[in-house]
Amino acid sequence: MRARKTLIAAAACAFAFVPAASATAGSGPAPAPEKQRSAAGEKSTAPSAAGNPRSAKARAAGVCPDAYQIGTTAYVDRGGAHIASVKQFYSPQCDENYGYLWVWDSFRNTTGDYDVSTGIYSYSRDEYVGKRSWTNSNGQEYWSNPADTADECTAAVGAVRKPGDPLPNQAATGKRC
């Protein structure tokens, strides 16, 4: 047990030295179609921290398989440590956005069941679209329902609440128009 805690602490320290991206949400062109497919794991259906729109949970949520990440990644923090990643995905084929939340192993390995939610925040509507919530879950990969917000300014939002915490820890990606 002590070796595992040491290993988790070492991994957390290593992430502190990884430089953060400096691009802002909405900057730059969309990836070329071949890069979109390779980033999504073209044939793979395995869930991943990067987000795989072909995974079983993505398919169950109605995510179109051509979806790819837009904007930057946000991090849900608890006690000064990252516990989950939040990303926004867009599908040109379906013209929809999706929220994606990936719970990190370092949190999952030290916590029992927890509550999770993810969705798309629409700035023009001032509301969450496609939001989904799970209580007493211990999964890792969470997709929102499709959000018909492709022509709106949006951000993906995600929250994780550990049992005993009165409020969830949450994060939102940068505004994307």
mmCIF file with all atom_site columns, C-alpha atoms in Angstrom:
data_model
loop_
_atom_site.group_PDB
_atom_site.id
_atom_site.type_symbol
_atom_site.label_atom_id
_atom_site.label_alt_id
_atom_site.label_comp_id
_atom_site.label_asym_id
_atom_site.label_entity_id
_atom_site.label_seq_id
_atom_site.pdbx_PDB_ins_code
_atom_site.Cartn_x
_atom_site.Cartn_y
_atom_site.Cartn_z
_atom_site.occupancy
_atom_site.B_iso_or_equiv
_atom_site.pdbx_formal_charge
_atom_site.auth_seq_id
_atom_site.auth_comp_id
_atom_site.auth_asym_id
_atom_site.auth_atom_id
_atom_site.pdbx_PDB_model_num
ATOM 1   C CA . MET A 1 1   ? 0.000   0.000  0.000   1.00 0.00 ? 1   MET A CA 1
ATOM 2   C CA . ARG A 1 2   ? 2.818   2.394  0.891   1.00 0.00 ? 2   ARG A CA 1
ATOM 3   C CA . ALA A 1 3   ? 4.567   1.642  -2.424  1.00 0.00 ? 3   ALA A CA 1
ATOM 4   C CA . ARG A 1 4   ? 1.379   2.439  -4.331  1.00 0.00 ? 4   ARG A CA 1
ATOM 5   C CA . LYS A 1 5   ? 0.956   5.759  -2.474  1.00 0.00 ? 5   LYS A CA 1
ATOM 6   C CA . THR A 1 6   ? 4.574   6.627  -3.241  1.00 0.00 ? 6   THR A CA 1
ATOM 7   C CA . LEU A 1 7   ? 4.047   5.757  -6.898  1.00 0.00 ? 7   LEU A CA 1
ATOM 8   C CA . ILE A 1 8   ? 0.882   7.888  -7.074  1.00 0.00 ? 8   ILE A CA 1
ATOM 9   C CA . ALA A 1 9   ? 2.670   10.808 -5.398  1.00 0.00 ? 9   ALA A CA 1
ATOM 10  C CA . ALA A 1 10  ? 5.583   10.506 -7.831  1.00 0.00 ? 10  ALA A CA 1
ATOM 11  C CA . ALA A 1 11  ? 3.220   10.475 -10.807 1.00 0.00 ? 11  ALA A CA 1
ATOM 12  C CA . ALA A 1 12  ? 1.373   13.525 -9.474  1.00 0.00 ? 12  ALA A CA 1
ATOM 13  C CA . CYS A 1 13  ? 4.670   15.389 -9.075  1.00 0.00 ? 13  CYS A CA 1
ATOM 14  C CA . ALA A 1 14  ? 5.680   14.469 -12.619 1.00 0.00 ? 14  ALA A CA 1
ATOM 15  C CA . PHE A 1 15  ? 2.496   16.063 -13.985 1.00 0.00 ? 15  PHE A CA 1
ATOM 16  C CA . ALA A 1 16  ? 3.392   19.302 -12.192 1.00 0.00 ? 16  ALA A CA 1
ATOM 17  C CA . PHE A 1 17  ? 6.398   19.663 -14.499 1.00 0.00 ? 17  PHE A CA 1
ATOM 18  C CA . VAL A 1 18  ? 4.477   19.141 -17.733 1.00 0.00 ? 18  VAL A CA 1
ATOM 19  C CA . PRO A 1 19  ? 3.979   22.564 -19.327 1.00 0.00 ? 19  PRO A CA 1
ATOM 20  C CA . ALA A 1 20  ? 0.400   23.676 -19.892 1.00 0.00 ? 20  ALA A CA 1
ATOM 21  C CA . ALA A 1 21  ? -0.778  24.502 -23.384 1.00 0.00 ? 21  ALA A CA 1
ATOM 22  C CA . SER A 1 22  ? -0.863  28.183 -24.200 1.00 0.00 ? 22  SER A CA 1
ATOM 23  C CA . ALA A 1 23  ? -3.488  28.075 -26.941 1.00 0.00 ? 23  ALA A CA 1
ATOM 24  C CA . THR A 1 24  ? -6.909  29.428 -26.105 1.00 0.00 ? 24  THR A CA 1
ATOM 25  C CA . ALA A 1 25  ? -10.172 27.697 -26.804 1.00 0.00 ? 25  ALA A CA 1
ATOM 26  C CA . GLY A 1 26  ? -11.295 28.360 -30.330 1.00 0.00 ? 26  GLY A CA 1
ATOM 27  C CA . SER A 1 27  ? -7.845  29.181 -31.617 1.00 0.00 ? 27  SER A CA 1
ATOM 28  C CA . GLY A 1 28  ? -6.511  27.558 -34.733 1.00 0.00 ? 28  GLY A CA 1
ATOM 29  C CA . PRO A 1 29  ? -8.213  25.475 -37.393 1.00 0.00 ? 29  PRO A CA 1
ATOM 30  C CA . ALA A 1 30  ? -9.917  22.149 -36.828 1.00 0.00 ? 30  ALA A CA 1
ATOM 31  C CA . PRO A 1 31  ? -7.620  19.145 -37.205 1.00 0.00 ? 31  PRO A CA 1
ATOM 32  C CA . ALA A 1 32  ? -7.372  17.615 -40.667 1.00 0.00 ? 32  ALA A CA 1
ATOM 33  C CA . PRO A 1 33  ? -9.833  14.713 -41.135 1.00 0.00 ? 33  PRO A CA 1
ATOM 34  C CA . GLU A 1 34  ? -7.071  12.100 -41.037 1.00 0.00 ? 34  GLU A CA 1
ATOM 35  C CA . LYS A 1 35  ? -5.798  13.521 -37.732 1.00 0.00 ? 35  LYS A CA 1
ATOM 36  C CA . GLN A 1 36  ? -9.332  13.568 -36.333 1.00 0.00 ? 36  GLN A CA 1
ATOM 37  C CA . ARG A 1 37  ? -9.708  9.879  -37.124 1.00 0.00 ? 37  ARG A CA 1
ATOM 38  C CA . SER A 1 38  ? -6.312  8.916  -35.721 1.00 0.00 ? 38  SER A CA 1
ATOM 39  C CA . ALA A 1 39  ? -6.867  10.996 -32.580 1.00 0.00 ? 39  ALA A CA 1
ATOM 40  C CA . ALA A 1 40  ? -10.188 9.255  -32.049 1.00 0.00 ? 40  ALA A CA 1
ATOM 41  C CA . GLY A 1 41  ? -8.574  5.852  -32.395 1.00 0.00 ? 41  GLY A CA 1
ATOM 42  C CA . GLU A 1 42  ? -10.083 5.203  -35.822 1.00 0.00 ? 42  GLU A CA 1
ATOM 43  C CA . LYS A 1 43  ? -10.958 1.540  -35.268 1.00 0.00 ? 43  LYS A CA 1
ATOM 44  C CA . SER A 1 44  ? -10.406 1.207  -31.529 1.00 0.00 ? 44  SER A CA 1
ATOM 45  C CA . THR A 1 45  ? -13.368 1.092  -29.195 1.00 0.00 ? 45  THR A CA 1
ATOM 46  C CA . ALA A 1 46  ? -11.274 1.274  -26.030 1.00 0.00 ? 46  ALA A CA 1
ATOM 47  C CA . PRO A 1 47  ? -12.048 4.139  -23.650 1.00 0.00 ? 47  PRO A CA 1
ATOM 48  C CA . SER A 1 48  ? -9.203  6.596  -23.153 1.00 0.00 ? 48  SER A CA 1
ATOM 49  C CA . ALA A 1 49  ? -8.259  9.737  -21.266 1.00 0.00 ? 49  ALA A CA 1
ATOM 50  C CA . ALA A 1 50  ? -8.094  11.515 -24.645 1.00 0.00 ? 50  ALA A CA 1
ATOM 51  C CA . GLY A 1 51  ? -11.720 10.558 -25.312 1.00 0.00 ? 51  GLY A CA 1
ATOM 52  C CA . ASN A 1 52  ? -12.723 7.935  -27.848 1.00 0.00 ? 52  ASN A CA 1
ATOM 53  C CA . PRO A 1 53  ? -16.090 8.637  -29.531 1.00 0.00 ? 53  PRO A CA 1
ATOM 54  C CA . ARG A 1 54  ? -16.193 4.995  -30.652 1.00 0.00 ? 54  ARG A CA 1
ATOM 55  C CA . SER A 1 55  ? -16.132 3.566  -27.115 1.00 0.00 ? 55  SER A CA 1
ATOM 56  C CA . ALA A 1 56  ? -19.154 1.665  -25.822 1.00 0.00 ? 56  ALA A CA 1
ATOM 57  C CA . LYS A 1 57  ? -20.118 4.471  -23.414 1.00 0.00 ? 57  LYS A CA 1
ATOM 58  C CA . ALA A 1 58  ? -19.796 7.100  -26.152 1.00 0.00 ? 58  ALA A CA 1
ATOM 59  C CA . ARG A 1 59  ? -22.010 5.063  -28.467 1.00 0.00 ? 59  ARG A CA 1
ATOM 60  C CA . ALA A 1 60  ? -24.551 4.555  -25.668 1.00 0.00 ? 60  ALA A CA 1
ATOM 61  C CA . ALA A 1 61  ? -24.660 8.341  -25.145 1.00 0.00 ? 61  ALA A CA 1
ATOM 62  C CA . GLY A 1 62  ? -25.271 8.969  -28.850 1.00 0.00 ? 62  GLY A CA 1
ATOM 63  C CA . VAL A 1 63  ? -21.852 10.430 -29.648 1.00 0.00 ? 63  VAL A CA 1
ATOM 64  C CA . CYS A 1 64  ? -21.159 10.494 -33.383 1.00 0.00 ? 64  CYS A CA 1
ATOM 65  C CA . PRO A 1 65  ? -18.000 8.526  -34.241 1.00 0.00 ? 65  PRO A CA 1
ATOM 66  C CA . ASP A 1 66  ? -16.355 11.432 -36.113 1.00 0.00 ? 66  ASP A CA 1
ATOM 67  C CA . ALA A 1 67  ? -16.350 13.678 -33.002 1.00 0.00 ? 67  ALA A CA 1
ATOM 68  C CA . TYR A 1 68  ? -13.042 15.251 -32.027 1.00 0.00 ? 68  TYR A CA 1
ATOM 69  C CA . GLN A 1 69  ? -11.858 17.508 -29.206 1.00 0.00 ? 69  GLN A CA 1
ATOM 70  C CA . ILE A 1 70  ? -12.234 21.247 -29.655 1.00 0.00 ? 70  ILE A CA 1
ATOM 71  C CA . GLY A 1 71  ? -10.662 23.810 -27.380 1.00 0.00 ? 71  GLY A CA 1
ATOM 72  C CA . THR A 1 72  ? -8.538  23.142 -24.366 1.00 0.00 ? 72  THR A CA 1
ATOM 73  C CA . THR A 1 73  ? -8.759  20.557 -21.599 1.00 0.00 ? 73  THR A CA 1
ATOM 74  C CA . ALA A 1 74  ? -9.927  21.642 -18.138 1.00 0.00 ? 74  ALA A CA 1
ATOM 75  C CA . TYR A 1 75  ? -9.096  19.861 -14.892 1.00 0.00 ? 75  TYR A CA 1
ATOM 76  C CA . VAL A 1 76  ? -11.290 19.138 -11.899 1.00 0.00 ? 76  VAL A CA 1
ATOM 77  C CA . ASP A 1 77  ? -9.137  19.645 -8.799  1.00 0.00 ? 77  ASP A CA 1
ATOM 78  C CA . ARG A 1 78  ? -9.649  18.477 -5.239  1.00 0.00 ? 78  ARG A CA 1
ATOM 79  C CA . GLY A 1 79  ? -7.220  19.244 -2.444  1.00 0.00 ? 79  GLY A CA 1
ATOM 80  C CA . GLY A 1 80  ? -4.694  20.667 -4.921  1.00 0.00 ? 80  GLY A CA 1
ATOM 81  C CA . ALA A 1 81  ? -4.612  17.574 -7.136  1.00 0.00 ? 81  ALA A CA 1
ATOM 82  C CA . HIS A 1 82  ? -6.220  16.850 -10.501 1.00 0.00 ? 82  HIS A CA 1
ATOM 83  C CA . ILE A 1 83  ? -8.945  14.223 -10.124 1.00 0.00 ? 83  ILE A CA 1
ATOM 84  C CA . ALA A 1 84  ? -10.613 14.440 -13.561 1.00 0.00 ? 84  ALA A CA 1
ATOM 85  C CA . SER A 1 85  ? -10.248 15.935 -17.049 1.00 0.00 ? 85  SER A CA 1
ATOM 86  C CA . VAL A 1 86  ? -13.045 17.759 -18.894 1.00 0.00 ? 86  VAL A CA 1
ATOM 87  C CA . LYS A 1 87  ? -13.118 18.153 -22.691 1.00 0.00 ? 87  LYS A CA 1
ATOM 88  C CA . GLN A 1 88  ? -15.519 19.410 -25.328 1.00 0.00 ? 88  GLN A CA 1
ATOM 89  C CA . PHE A 1 89  ? -16.034 17.386 -28.502 1.00 0.00 ? 89  PHE A CA 1
ATOM 90  C CA . TYR A 1 90  ? -17.645 18.375 -31.799 1.00 0.00 ? 90  TYR A CA 1
ATOM 91  C CA . SER A 1 91  ? -19.022 16.179 -34.582 1.00 0.00 ? 91  SER A CA 1
ATOM 92  C CA . PRO A 1 92  ? -19.105 17.738 -38.077 1.00 0.00 ? 92  PRO A CA 1
ATOM 93  C CA . GLN A 1 93  ? -21.263 14.852 -39.317 1.00 0.00 ? 93  GLN A CA 1
ATOM 94  C CA . CYS A 1 94  ? -23.958 15.333 -36.655 1.00 0.00 ? 94  CYS A CA 1
ATOM 95  C CA . ASP A 1 95  ? -23.280 19.058 -36.018 1.00 0.00 ? 95  ASP A CA 1
ATOM 96  C CA . GLU A 1 96  ? -23.436 18.503 -32.258 1.00 0.00 ? 96  GLU A CA 1
ATOM 97  C CA . ASN A 1 97  ? -21.239 19.113 -29.213 1.00 0.00 ? 97  ASN A CA 1
ATOM 98  C CA . TYR A 1 98  ? -20.541 16.703 -26.351 1.00 0.00 ? 98  TYR A CA 1
ATOM 99  C CA . GLY A 1 99  ? -19.087 17.040 -22.873 1.00 0.00 ? 99  GLY A CA 1
ATOM 100 C CA . TYR A 1 100 ? -16.532 14.454 -21.788 1.00 0.00 ? 100 TYR A CA 1
ATOM 101 C CA . LEU A 1 101 ? -15.205 13.727 -18.305 1.00 0.00 ? 101 LEU A CA 1
ATOM 102 C CA . TRP A 1 102 ? -12.425 11.239 -17.481 1.00 0.00 ? 102 TRP A CA 1
ATOM 103 C CA . VAL A 1 103 ? -11.835 10.390 -13.805 1.00 0.00 ? 103 VAL A CA 1
ATOM 104 C CA . TRP A 1 104 ? -8.162  9.888  -13.028 1.00 0.00 ? 104 TRP A CA 1
ATOM 105 C CA . ASP A 1 105 ? -6.910  6.594  -11.565 1.00 0.00 ? 105 ASP A CA 1
ATOM 106 C CA . SER A 1 106 ? -5.290  8.419  -8.627  1.00 0.00 ? 106 SER A CA 1
ATOM 107 C CA . PHE A 1 107 ? -8.770  9.483  -7.472  1.00 0.00 ? 107 PHE A CA 1
ATOM 108 C CA . ARG A 1 108 ? -10.581 6.256  -8.387  1.00 0.00 ? 108 ARG A CA 1
ATOM 109 C CA . ASN A 1 109 ? -8.044  4.105  -6.527  1.00 0.00 ? 109 ASN A CA 1
ATOM 110 C CA . THR A 1 110 ? -8.538  6.007  -3.264  1.00 0.00 ? 110 THR A CA 1
ATOM 111 C CA . THR A 1 111 ? -12.281 6.677  -3.382  1.00 0.00 ? 111 THR A CA 1
ATOM 112 C CA . GLY A 1 112 ? -15.322 4.459  -3.304  1.00 0.00 ? 112 GLY A CA 1
ATOM 113 C CA . ASP A 1 113 ? -18.376 5.563  -5.222  1.00 0.00 ? 113 ASP A CA 1
ATOM 114 C CA . TYR A 1 114 ? -18.708 9.227  -6.230  1.00 0.00 ? 114 TYR A CA 1
ATOM 115 C CA . ASP A 1 115 ? -21.152 11.480 -8.080  1.00 0.00 ? 115 ASP A CA 1
ATOM 116 C CA . VAL A 1 116 ? -20.342 12.766 -11.578 1.00 0.00 ? 116 VAL A CA 1
ATOM 117 C CA . SER A 1 117 ? -21.946 15.112 -14.103 1.00 0.00 ? 117 SER A CA 1
ATOM 118 C CA . THR A 1 118 ? -20.961 16.491 -17.494 1.00 0.00 ? 118 THR A CA 1
ATOM 119 C CA . GLY A 1 119 ? -22.589 18.523 -20.223 1.00 0.00 ? 119 GLY A CA 1
ATOM 120 C CA . ILE A 1 120 ? -22.319 21.569 -22.444 1.00 0.00 ? 120 ILE A CA 1
ATOM 121 C CA . TYR A 1 121 ? -22.904 25.082 -21.139 1.00 0.00 ? 121 TYR A CA 1
ATOM 122 C CA . SER A 1 122 ? -24.513 27.412 -23.699 1.00 0.00 ? 122 SER A CA 1
ATOM 123 C CA . TYR A 1 123 ? -23.580 31.055 -23.145 1.00 0.00 ? 123 TYR A CA 1
ATOM 124 C CA . SER A 1 124 ? -26.450 32.313 -25.328 1.00 0.00 ? 124 SER A CA 1
ATOM 125 C CA . ARG A 1 125 ? -29.081 30.234 -23.502 1.00 0.00 ? 125 ARG A CA 1
ATOM 126 C CA . ASP A 1 126 ? -27.410 30.514 -20.076 1.00 0.00 ? 126 ASP A CA 1
ATOM 127 C CA . GLU A 1 127 ? -28.160 26.859 -19.427 1.00 0.00 ? 127 GLU A CA 1
ATOM 128 C CA . TYR A 1 128 ? -26.689 23.377 -19.569 1.00 0.00 ? 128 TYR A CA 1
ATOM 129 C CA . VAL A 1 129 ? -27.515 21.345 -22.656 1.00 0.00 ? 129 VAL A CA 1
ATOM 130 C CA . GLY A 1 130 ? -27.137 17.578 -22.899 1.00 0.00 ? 130 GLY A CA 1
ATOM 131 C CA . LYS A 1 131 ? -26.191 17.333 -19.231 1.00 0.00 ? 131 LYS A CA 1
ATOM 132 C CA . ARG A 1 132 ? -26.033 13.866 -17.692 1.00 0.00 ? 132 ARG A CA 1
ATOM 133 C CA . SER A 1 133 ? -25.466 12.921 -14.053 1.00 0.00 ? 133 SER A CA 1
ATOM 134 C CA . TRP A 1 134 ? -24.486 9.721  -12.292 1.00 0.00 ? 134 TRP A CA 1
ATOM 135 C CA . THR A 1 135 ? -24.743 9.070  -8.549  1.00 0.00 ? 135 THR A CA 1
ATOM 136 C CA . ASN A 1 136 ? -22.799 6.483  -6.591  1.00 0.00 ? 136 ASN A CA 1
ATOM 137 C CA . SER A 1 137 ? -20.663 5.653  -9.609  1.00 0.00 ? 137 SER A CA 1
ATOM 138 C CA . ASN A 1 138 ? -17.115 4.370  -9.789  1.00 0.00 ? 138 ASN A CA 1
ATOM 139 C CA . GLY A 1 139 ? -16.570 4.559  -13.543 1.00 0.00 ? 139 GLY A CA 1
ATOM 140 C CA . GLN A 1 140 ? -13.912 6.441  -15.420 1.00 0.00 ? 140 GLN A CA 1
ATOM 141 C CA . GLU A 1 141 ? -15.409 7.570  -18.736 1.00 0.00 ? 141 GLU A CA 1
ATOM 142 C CA . TYR A 1 142 ? -18.485 9.834  -18.901 1.00 0.00 ? 142 TYR A CA 1
ATOM 143 C CA . TRP A 1 143 ? -20.114 11.401 -21.987 1.00 0.00 ? 143 TRP A CA 1
ATOM 144 C CA . SER A 1 144 ? -22.935 13.936 -22.051 1.00 0.00 ? 144 SER A CA 1
ATOM 145 C CA . ASN A 1 145 ? -25.925 13.592 -24.303 1.00 0.00 ? 145 ASN A CA 1
ATOM 146 C CA . PRO A 1 146 ? -25.631 15.299 -27.703 1.00 0.00 ? 146 PRO A CA 1
ATOM 147 C CA . ALA A 1 147 ? -26.047 19.074 -27.495 1.00 0.00 ? 147 ALA A CA 1
ATOM 148 C CA . ASP A 1 148 ? -27.462 20.970 -30.463 1.00 0.00 ? 148 ASP A CA 1
ATOM 149 C CA . THR A 1 149 ? -25.195 23.947 -29.773 1.00 0.00 ? 149 THR A CA 1
ATOM 150 C CA . ALA A 1 150 ? -22.776 23.973 -32.710 1.00 0.00 ? 150 ALA A CA 1
ATOM 151 C CA . ASP A 1 151 ? -23.777 27.524 -33.677 1.00 0.00 ? 151 ASP A CA 1
ATOM 152 C CA . GLU A 1 152 ? -23.530 28.869 -30.089 1.00 0.00 ? 152 GLU A CA 1
ATOM 153 C CA . CYS A 1 153 ? -20.702 29.862 -27.762 1.00 0.00 ? 153 CYS A CA 1
ATOM 154 C CA . THR A 1 154 ? -20.179 26.897 -25.446 1.00 0.00 ? 154 THR A CA 1
ATOM 155 C CA . ALA A 1 155 ? -17.959 25.266 -22.855 1.00 0.00 ? 155 ALA A CA 1
ATOM 156 C CA . ALA A 1 156 ? -17.869 21.697 -21.589 1.00 0.00 ? 156 ALA A CA 1
ATOM 157 C CA . VAL A 1 157 ? -18.503 21.403 -17.863 1.00 0.00 ? 157 VAL A CA 1
ATOM 158 C CA . GLY A 1 158 ? -17.837 18.558 -15.486 1.00 0.00 ? 158 GLY A CA 1
ATOM 159 C CA . ALA A 1 159 ? -18.154 17.902 -11.772 1.00 0.00 ? 159 ALA A CA 1
ATOM 160 C CA . VAL A 1 160 ? -17.101 15.171 -9.350  1.00 0.00 ? 160 VAL A CA 1
ATOM 161 C CA . ARG A 1 161 ? -18.305 14.894 -5.739  1.00 0.00 ? 161 ARG A CA 1
ATOM 162 C CA . LYS A 1 162 ? -16.618 12.565 -3.295  1.00 0.00 ? 162 LYS A CA 1
ATOM 163 C CA . PRO A 1 163 ? -18.851 11.110 -0.562  1.00 0.00 ? 163 PRO A CA 1
ATOM 164 C CA . GLY A 1 164 ? -18.839 13.398 2.464   1.00 0.00 ? 164 GLY A CA 1
ATOM 165 C CA . ASP A 1 165 ? -18.099 16.535 0.427   1.00 0.00 ? 165 ASP A CA 1
ATOM 166 C CA . PRO A 1 166 ? -21.052 18.939 0.567   1.00 0.00 ? 166 PRO A CA 1
ATOM 167 C CA . LEU A 1 167 ? -20.319 20.358 -2.903  1.00 0.00 ? 167 LEU A CA 1
ATOM 168 C CA . PRO A 1 168 ? -18.800 18.916 -6.061  1.00 0.00 ? 168 PRO A CA 1
ATOM 169 C CA . ASN A 1 169 ? -15.437 19.940 -7.440  1.00 0.00 ? 169 ASN A CA 1
ATOM 170 C CA . GLN A 1 170 ? -15.966 21.225 -10.955 1.00 0.00 ? 170 GLN A CA 1
ATOM 171 C CA . ALA A 1 171 ? -14.289 22.648 -14.048 1.00 0.00 ? 171 ALA A CA 1
ATOM 172 C CA . ALA A 1 172 ? -15.235 24.176 -17.391 1.00 0.00 ? 172 ALA A CA 1
ATOM 173 C CA . THR A 1 173 ? -13.267 24.311 -20.600 1.00 0.00 ? 173 THR A CA 1
ATOM 174 C CA . GLY A 1 174 ? -12.586 27.651 -22.249 1.00 0.00 ? 174 GLY A CA 1
ATOM 175 C CA . LYS A 1 175 ? -15.367 29.422 -24.117 1.00 0.00 ? 175 LYS A CA 1
ATOM 176 C CA . ARG A 1 176 ? -15.632 28.171 -27.681 1.00 0.00 ? 176 ARG A CA 1
ATOM 177 C CA . CYS A 1 177 ? -17.546 30.129 -30.363 1.00 0.00 ? 177 CYS A CA 1
#
